Short mmCIF file of C-alpha atoms and ligand atoms in Angstrom, two decimals:
data_model
loop_
_atom_site.label_atom_id
_atom_site.label_comp_id
_atom_site.label_asym_id
_atom_site.label_seq_id
_atom_site.Cartn_x
_atom_site.Cartn_y
_atom_site.Cartn_z
CA MET W 10 -10.74 -17.40 -35.40
CA LYS W 11 -14.36 -16.25 -35.58
CA SER W 12 -15.47 -12.96 -36.91
CA ALA W 13 -15.78 -10.12 -34.71
CA LEU W 14 -19.24 -9.63 -33.05
CA PHE W 15 -17.79 -6.74 -31.83
CA THR W 16 -18.51 -3.40 -34.26
CA ARG W 17 -16.61 -0.14 -34.00
CA HIS W 18 -20.20 0.92 -33.15
CA ALA W 19 -20.61 -1.59 -30.24
CA SER W 20 -17.07 -0.26 -29.24
CA LEU W 21 -18.42 3.22 -28.59
CA LEU W 22 -21.55 2.74 -27.12
CA ALA W 23 -19.39 0.45 -24.79
CA LEU W 24 -17.09 3.17 -23.99
CA SER W 25 -19.62 5.94 -23.45
CA SER W 26 -21.68 3.18 -21.26
CA ALA W 27 -18.03 2.93 -19.56
CA LEU W 28 -17.86 6.76 -19.32
CA ALA W 29 -21.55 6.88 -18.39
CA LEU W 30 -19.78 5.37 -15.12
CA THR W 31 -22.40 2.21 -15.42
CA GLY W 32 -19.01 0.61 -13.79
CA CYS W 33 -18.92 -1.96 -16.42
CA ALA W 34 -17.30 -1.40 -20.15
CA PHE W 35 -19.97 -4.08 -21.43
CA ALA W 36 -23.39 -3.43 -20.22
CA HIS W 37 -25.11 -3.67 -23.48
CA ASP W 38 -27.31 -0.94 -22.48
CA ASN W 39 -28.96 0.95 -25.29
CA SER W 40 -30.48 3.75 -23.17
CA SER W 41 -29.69 7.43 -23.82
CA LYS W 42 -26.82 7.35 -21.69
CA ALA W 43 -25.18 5.14 -24.23
CA HIS W 44 -25.29 7.49 -26.81
CA THR W 45 -23.36 10.31 -24.78
CA PRO W 46 -21.34 12.43 -27.54
CA ILE W 47 -18.46 10.88 -27.55
CA LYS W 48 -15.06 11.44 -30.00
CA LYS W 49 -16.22 9.36 -33.02
CA ASN W 50 -13.54 8.71 -35.76
CA LYS W 51 -10.89 10.05 -33.84
CA VAL W 52 -7.30 8.80 -35.23
CA VAL W 53 -5.28 6.94 -33.05
CA LYS W 54 -2.06 7.34 -32.00
CA PRO W 55 -0.27 4.22 -31.49
CA VAL W 56 1.29 5.66 -28.28
CA GLN W 57 0.21 5.48 -24.82
CA GLY W 58 -3.73 6.18 -23.60
CA ASP W 59 -5.86 7.99 -25.86
CA GLU W 60 -8.80 8.41 -24.30
CA PHE W 61 -9.63 8.85 -20.44
CA ALA W 62 -11.56 6.42 -18.54
CA ASN W 63 -11.54 7.05 -14.84
CA PHE W 64 -10.86 3.14 -14.04
CA ASN W 65 -11.40 3.55 -10.42
CA GLN W 66 -14.95 4.14 -11.18
CA TRP W 67 -15.32 0.59 -12.95
CA ARG W 68 -16.55 -1.96 -10.87
CA ASP W 69 -14.53 -4.49 -11.75
CA VAL W 70 -11.80 -2.18 -11.39
CA SER W 71 -12.56 -1.84 -7.81
CA ASP W 72 -12.83 -5.25 -6.79
CA PHE W 73 -9.41 -5.80 -8.70
CA ILE W 74 -7.87 -3.28 -6.55
CA ASP W 75 -9.30 -4.89 -3.61
CA GLN W 76 -8.09 -8.39 -4.46
CA MET W 77 -4.33 -6.97 -4.95
CA VAL W 78 -4.42 -4.99 -1.73
CA GLU W 79 -5.81 -8.82 0.09
CA LYS W 80 -3.59 -11.02 -1.83
CA ASN W 81 -0.32 -8.64 -2.93
CA GLY W 82 -0.61 -6.47 0.19
CA PHE W 83 -0.55 -3.36 -1.83
CA ASP W 84 -1.75 0.15 -0.30
CA LYS W 85 -5.43 0.71 -1.61
CA GLN W 86 -4.82 4.59 -2.02
CA GLN W 87 -1.65 3.95 -3.64
CA LEU W 88 -3.33 1.41 -6.03
CA GLN W 89 -6.10 3.67 -6.60
CA ALA W 90 -3.97 6.87 -7.84
CA THR W 91 -2.08 4.22 -10.36
CA LEU W 92 -5.54 3.30 -11.97
CA SER W 93 -6.44 7.09 -11.98
CA LYS W 94 -3.34 7.92 -14.52
CA THR W 95 -4.12 4.64 -16.58
CA HIS W 96 -5.68 5.64 -19.40
CA TYR W 97 -8.18 3.78 -21.33
CA VAL W 98 -6.98 2.93 -25.23
CA ASP W 99 -9.38 2.47 -27.63
CA SER W 100 -6.67 1.26 -29.69
CA ALA W 101 -5.48 -1.65 -28.47
CA ILE W 102 -9.18 -3.08 -28.37
CA GLN W 103 -9.51 -2.09 -32.45
CA LEU W 104 -6.33 -4.45 -32.92
CA MET W 105 -7.30 -7.22 -30.39
CA LYS W 106 -10.68 -7.64 -32.59
CA PRO W 107 -10.11 -10.93 -34.70
CA ALA W 108 -9.53 -9.80 -38.55
CA PRO W 109 -12.51 -10.71 -41.05
CA ALA W 110 -12.07 -14.17 -42.37
CA SER W 111 -11.38 -13.16 -46.00
CA LYS W 112 -8.72 -15.26 -47.59
CA PRO W 113 -7.75 -18.83 -46.54
CA LYS W 114 -4.49 -19.30 -44.52
CA ASN W 115 -1.45 -19.03 -46.60
CA TRP W 116 1.81 -20.29 -45.31
CA VAL W 117 3.84 -19.05 -48.19
CA ALA W 118 2.53 -15.37 -47.73
CA TYR W 119 3.22 -15.61 -44.11
CA ARG W 120 6.63 -16.88 -44.52
CA SER W 121 7.55 -14.37 -46.93
CA ARG W 122 6.66 -11.57 -44.59
CA PHE W 123 9.23 -13.03 -41.89
CA VAL W 124 11.82 -14.83 -43.78
CA GLU W 125 13.25 -11.92 -46.21
CA PRO W 126 16.44 -10.08 -46.62
CA VAL W 127 15.81 -7.27 -44.05
CA ARG W 128 15.59 -9.56 -41.14
CA ILE W 129 18.48 -12.28 -42.43
CA ASP W 130 20.87 -9.16 -43.00
CA ALA W 131 19.85 -7.88 -39.29
CA GLY W 132 20.23 -11.18 -38.13
CA VAL W 133 24.03 -11.83 -39.28
CA ALA W 134 24.95 -8.37 -37.93
CA PHE W 135 22.86 -8.97 -34.48
CA TRP W 136 24.57 -12.53 -34.37
CA ASN W 137 28.00 -11.18 -34.99
CA VAL W 138 27.90 -7.88 -32.31
CA HIS W 139 26.27 -10.21 -29.89
CA ALA W 140 28.44 -13.84 -30.87
CA ASP W 141 29.65 -13.88 -27.05
CA ALA W 142 25.92 -13.44 -25.41
CA LEU W 143 24.81 -16.21 -28.11
CA ALA W 144 27.23 -18.82 -27.27
CA ARG W 145 27.38 -18.26 -23.72
CA ALA W 146 23.11 -18.82 -23.82
CA GLU W 147 23.49 -21.90 -26.01
CA ALA W 148 25.91 -23.35 -23.53
CA GLN W 149 23.91 -22.49 -20.51
CA TYR W 150 20.17 -23.50 -22.05
CA GLY W 151 21.15 -25.31 -25.29
CA VAL W 152 19.03 -23.36 -27.54
CA PRO W 153 21.41 -22.72 -30.40
CA ALA W 154 22.32 -18.95 -31.15
CA GLU W 155 20.17 -19.36 -34.77
CA ILE W 156 17.14 -19.94 -32.81
CA ILE W 157 17.12 -16.84 -30.39
CA VAL W 158 18.13 -14.69 -33.48
CA ALA W 159 15.33 -16.07 -35.74
CA ILE W 160 12.88 -15.50 -32.71
CA LEU W 161 14.00 -11.31 -31.67
CA GLY W 162 13.56 -10.78 -36.16
CA VAL W 163 10.64 -12.12 -36.24
CA GLU W 164 9.59 -10.34 -33.04
CA THR W 165 10.87 -6.97 -33.53
CA VAL W 166 13.10 -6.88 -36.26
CA TYR W 167 16.05 -7.01 -33.40
CA GLY W 168 14.42 -3.80 -31.24
CA ARG W 169 13.06 -1.92 -34.00
CA ASN W 170 9.50 -2.26 -33.45
CA THR W 171 9.04 -2.96 -29.55
CA GLY W 172 5.69 -0.61 -29.27
CA ASN W 173 4.94 2.53 -27.63
CA PHE W 174 2.02 1.71 -26.06
CA ARG W 175 2.47 2.33 -21.73
CA VAL W 176 1.82 -1.36 -20.90
CA MET W 177 -0.27 -0.20 -17.82
CA ASP W 178 -2.87 1.30 -20.08
CA ALA W 179 -2.99 -1.72 -22.92
CA VAL W 180 -3.37 -4.49 -20.14
CA THR W 181 -5.95 -2.82 -18.13
CA THR W 182 -7.88 -1.88 -20.93
CA LEU W 183 -7.90 -5.15 -22.33
CA ALA W 184 -8.88 -6.64 -18.58
CA PHE W 185 -11.47 -4.49 -18.22
CA ALA W 186 -12.74 -3.57 -21.51
CA TYR W 187 -11.80 -6.84 -23.64
CA PRO W 188 -13.79 -6.80 -27.09
CA ASP W 189 -17.12 -8.84 -27.17
CA THR W 190 -15.64 -11.96 -28.67
CA PRO W 191 -16.49 -15.51 -28.12
CA ASN W 192 -13.32 -16.18 -25.49
CA ARG W 193 -13.84 -12.25 -23.95
CA THR W 194 -14.48 -14.32 -20.01
CA ALA W 195 -11.11 -15.96 -20.49
CA ARG W 196 -8.67 -13.48 -22.80
CA SER W 197 -10.23 -10.97 -19.95
CA ALA W 198 -9.11 -12.92 -16.81
CA TYR W 199 -5.66 -13.48 -18.48
CA PHE W 200 -5.25 -9.76 -18.87
CA ARG W 201 -6.12 -9.11 -15.58
CA GLY W 202 -3.50 -11.60 -14.50
CA GLU W 203 -1.64 -9.74 -16.76
CA LEU W 204 -1.92 -6.81 -14.88
CA GLU W 205 -1.18 -8.03 -11.49
CA ASN W 206 2.19 -9.07 -13.05
CA THR W 207 3.01 -5.58 -14.13
CA LEU W 208 2.03 -4.15 -10.84
CA LEU W 209 4.06 -6.88 -8.99
CA PHE W 210 6.93 -6.34 -11.36
CA ALA W 211 7.07 -3.17 -11.06
CA ARG W 212 7.24 -3.44 -7.14
CA GLU W 213 9.79 -6.32 -7.13
CA SER W 214 12.21 -4.20 -9.78
CA GLY W 215 11.61 -0.32 -8.02
CA ILE W 216 10.54 0.84 -11.24
CA ASP W 217 7.48 3.11 -12.06
CA PRO W 218 4.87 0.74 -13.48
CA PHE W 219 4.31 3.66 -16.21
CA SER W 220 7.54 3.22 -17.47
CA LEU W 221 7.00 -0.03 -19.14
CA LEU W 222 6.28 0.25 -22.76
CA GLY W 223 5.11 -2.45 -25.07
CA SER W 224 3.00 -3.25 -27.99
CA TYR W 225 -0.85 -3.28 -28.13
CA ALA W 226 -1.25 -6.02 -26.08
CA GLY W 227 1.38 -5.22 -23.58
CA ALA W 228 4.20 -7.33 -24.51
CA ILE W 229 7.74 -5.84 -23.82
CA GLY W 230 10.96 -5.26 -25.76
CA TRP W 231 12.87 -7.20 -28.00
CA PRO W 232 11.38 -10.42 -27.43
CA GLN W 233 8.20 -9.11 -26.79
CA PHE W 234 7.64 -10.83 -23.24
CA MET W 235 4.30 -10.56 -21.56
CA PRO W 236 4.66 -9.50 -18.00
CA GLY W 237 4.45 -12.91 -16.43
CA SER W 238 6.08 -14.17 -18.41
CA ILE W 239 8.96 -11.67 -17.30
CA ARG W 240 8.26 -12.67 -13.77
CA LYS W 241 8.60 -16.48 -14.76
CA PHE W 242 11.00 -16.40 -17.43
CA ALA W 243 13.17 -13.49 -18.04
CA VAL W 244 16.73 -13.44 -16.70
CA ASP W 245 19.40 -10.52 -15.94
CA PHE W 246 21.47 -12.26 -18.58
CA ASP W 247 24.12 -9.09 -18.53
CA GLY W 248 24.62 -9.29 -15.28
CA ASP W 249 23.74 -5.50 -14.12
CA GLY W 250 21.20 -6.38 -11.56
CA ARG W 251 17.91 -6.22 -13.15
CA ILE W 252 16.21 -7.49 -16.12
CA ASP W 253 15.40 -4.96 -18.32
CA LEU W 254 14.24 -6.67 -21.77
CA ARG W 255 13.37 -2.79 -24.06
CA ASN W 256 16.82 -1.86 -23.56
CA SER W 257 19.27 -5.09 -22.93
CA PRO W 258 19.28 -7.26 -26.21
CA VAL W 259 21.61 -9.64 -23.89
CA ASP W 260 18.89 -9.77 -21.21
CA ALA W 261 16.54 -10.03 -23.86
CA ILE W 262 18.85 -13.41 -25.63
CA GLY W 263 19.30 -15.06 -22.05
CA SER W 264 15.30 -15.02 -21.79
CA ILE W 265 14.70 -16.57 -24.83
CA ALA W 266 16.82 -19.22 -24.22
CA ARG W 267 15.72 -19.75 -20.72
CA PHE W 268 11.61 -19.47 -21.63
CA LEU W 269 12.54 -22.03 -24.36
CA VAL W 270 14.46 -24.62 -22.29
CA LEU W 271 11.59 -24.17 -19.60
CA HIS W 272 9.18 -25.24 -22.18
CA GLY W 273 10.69 -28.39 -23.64
CA TRP W 274 13.23 -27.09 -25.56
CA ARG W 275 15.73 -30.47 -25.94
CA SER W 276 19.21 -29.49 -26.52
CA GLY W 277 20.71 -31.27 -30.18
CA GLU W 278 17.29 -32.06 -31.58
CA PRO W 279 16.15 -31.02 -34.97
CA VAL W 280 12.93 -28.89 -35.15
CA VAL W 281 11.19 -30.75 -38.12
CA PHE W 282 11.32 -33.00 -40.76
CA PRO W 283 9.54 -32.50 -44.13
CA ALA W 284 6.94 -35.50 -44.32
CA ARG W 285 4.84 -36.59 -47.43
CA LEU W 286 1.04 -37.63 -47.29
CA ASP W 287 -0.71 -40.21 -48.52
CA THR W 288 -4.12 -38.69 -48.29
CA THR W 289 -5.78 -41.79 -49.97
CA GLY W 290 -6.86 -42.96 -46.71
CA SER W 291 -8.50 -41.18 -44.07
CA GLU W 292 -6.45 -42.35 -41.09
CA TRP W 293 -3.75 -39.56 -41.07
CA GLN W 294 -7.20 -37.26 -40.38
CA ARG W 295 -6.81 -37.73 -36.75
CA PHE W 296 -3.36 -36.14 -36.66
CA ILE W 297 -4.48 -32.87 -37.51
CA GLY W 298 -5.28 -30.09 -34.93
CA GLN W 299 -4.07 -32.40 -32.06
CA GLY W 300 -2.48 -29.43 -30.02
CA LEU W 301 0.94 -27.83 -29.56
CA GLU W 302 2.78 -31.25 -28.44
CA ALA W 303 4.96 -34.06 -29.93
CA LYS W 304 3.27 -36.98 -28.63
CA PHE W 305 3.04 -39.76 -31.23
CA SER W 306 5.32 -41.96 -32.39
CA LEU W 307 6.74 -42.25 -35.95
CA GLN W 308 5.47 -45.70 -36.39
CA GLU W 309 2.08 -44.57 -35.77
CA LEU W 310 2.51 -41.79 -38.20
CA LYS W 311 4.05 -43.71 -40.88
CA ALA W 312 1.05 -46.46 -40.40
CA ALA W 313 -1.70 -43.39 -41.02
CA GLY W 314 0.38 -42.54 -44.16
CA VAL W 315 2.85 -39.62 -43.51
CA THR W 316 6.09 -40.63 -45.00
CA PRO W 317 9.26 -38.56 -43.27
CA LEU W 318 11.60 -37.42 -46.49
CA ILE W 319 14.78 -38.06 -44.03
CA GLU W 320 14.44 -40.52 -41.52
CA PRO W 321 14.60 -38.89 -38.00
CA PRO W 322 16.47 -40.80 -35.04
CA ALA W 323 14.62 -43.74 -33.51
CA GLY W 324 12.40 -42.65 -30.35
CA MET W 325 11.54 -38.99 -31.15
CA PRO W 326 7.83 -38.45 -30.76
CA PHE W 327 5.95 -35.69 -33.29
CA GLY W 328 2.75 -33.97 -34.18
CA LEU W 329 1.96 -33.75 -37.46
CA VAL W 330 2.39 -30.21 -39.41
CA ASP W 331 0.21 -28.78 -41.65
CA LEU W 332 0.75 -25.05 -43.40
CA GLN W 333 -2.20 -24.44 -45.29
CA ASN W 334 -1.37 -22.53 -48.43
CA GLY W 335 -4.40 -20.74 -49.93
CA GLU W 336 -5.25 -22.52 -53.11
CA GLU W 337 -2.43 -24.26 -53.43
CA PRO W 338 -1.50 -27.59 -51.82
CA THR W 339 -1.06 -27.68 -47.95
CA GLU W 340 2.33 -28.60 -46.77
CA TYR W 341 3.26 -31.03 -44.23
CA TRP W 342 6.03 -31.83 -42.15
CA LEU W 343 6.73 -33.89 -38.57
CA GLY W 344 7.29 -31.10 -35.77
CA ALA W 345 9.37 -32.55 -32.99
CA ALA W 346 9.47 -31.42 -29.58
CA ASN W 347 11.35 -27.93 -30.43
CA PHE W 348 8.79 -27.03 -33.02
CA PHE W 349 6.05 -27.38 -30.04
CA ALA W 350 8.90 -25.63 -27.82
CA ILE W 351 8.62 -22.85 -30.21
CA THR W 352 4.84 -22.50 -30.54
CA GLN W 353 4.66 -21.76 -26.53
CA TYR W 354 6.13 -18.73 -27.53
CA ASN W 355 3.67 -17.94 -30.10
CA ARG W 356 0.92 -20.21 -30.36
CA SER W 357 0.85 -21.02 -34.17
CA PHE W 358 2.24 -23.39 -36.65
CA PHE W 359 3.40 -20.63 -38.75
CA TYR W 360 5.05 -18.78 -36.26
CA ALA W 361 6.96 -21.34 -35.53
CA MET W 362 7.91 -22.82 -38.80
CA SER W 363 8.91 -19.05 -39.55
CA VAL W 364 11.54 -19.15 -36.61
CA HIS W 365 12.59 -22.46 -38.13
CA ASP W 366 13.18 -21.27 -41.81
CA LEU W 367 14.62 -17.73 -40.81
CA SER W 368 17.29 -19.40 -38.72
CA ARG W 369 18.48 -21.28 -41.03
CA ALA W 370 18.18 -18.59 -43.35
CA VAL W 371 20.48 -16.58 -41.17
CA ARG W 372 22.72 -19.04 -40.43
CA MET W 373 23.52 -19.60 -43.96
CA ALA W 374 24.20 -15.75 -44.40
CA ARG W 375 26.53 -15.83 -42.25
CA ASN W 376 28.51 -18.45 -43.09
CA TYR W 377 28.48 -17.54 -46.63
CA1 CA P 24 20.23 -7.09 -16.83
#
């Protein structure tokens, strides 16, 4: 991650520019308008919109509304009315900024936040309560119960931390006022897509879009699905006729399983194999940073100095997983297709390995 180029001060300038109706939240304009007094050092409440901005007066929003009318048949005045009730959330912008690169990445420290007693115990309890739904998901999609349980543990501690931002506020703010990072263009486009998906999902479901609550990034419910993922991958797994990832853990269970199987989960295959790396050569280095895919044969990895400590079944493809450990030696693993399916949920080796480790810890605790 690059360091934040967008300081708190610049953020306030952008906001004041927006309030000054320049039509663009990123008018990098140091004119006097940019110094219009606004609320400074405001304590941000992590609920709903905490700043008002009339999004309808932003040119990009106006263009977006026109596209929604043309592409998806929305009523322009209704959509303008919706956007007029949507609030700018500065806290979403602040939270989206990359953390300053201070300490080196540390797998052991990261793991300890997720593979810990509260999540393990809550995972066992959740599994016991929802054993039938988990077994049904495993039978239907081939995803083991413990993986589904672990994802719910890492994401929200079984529905405890699902977020209280109005999704409309979060995704609209990030769509049109994304912080000034090197990937801002792509991220803005992504959140415009998510705003479109939020509006489409609400229309398809016959619900008020403002009834959707989620994280500062707009991720919804027990499994923290973005609106676009809900529309593509979620499933009504409790059969009540609607998808509700905030109130139905059973819908969450089915949706996680369906997400994983549609992202390459292979029934019955292991997730990772421990490996040892002979670093005397340099050949192994070409396997580092090769994306989120199992695409190398065991033979070519072995030839480069990667030795599995448990011999995998023949024919499985792998990627080399490096887990950096601060000042301590890096851990290496062979990641199978199922490891990389989990990284599609959250694009991080640390994340996928935490899910794997928590899944084993919960299963062991439950069987004890
Ligand atoms: Ca349902």
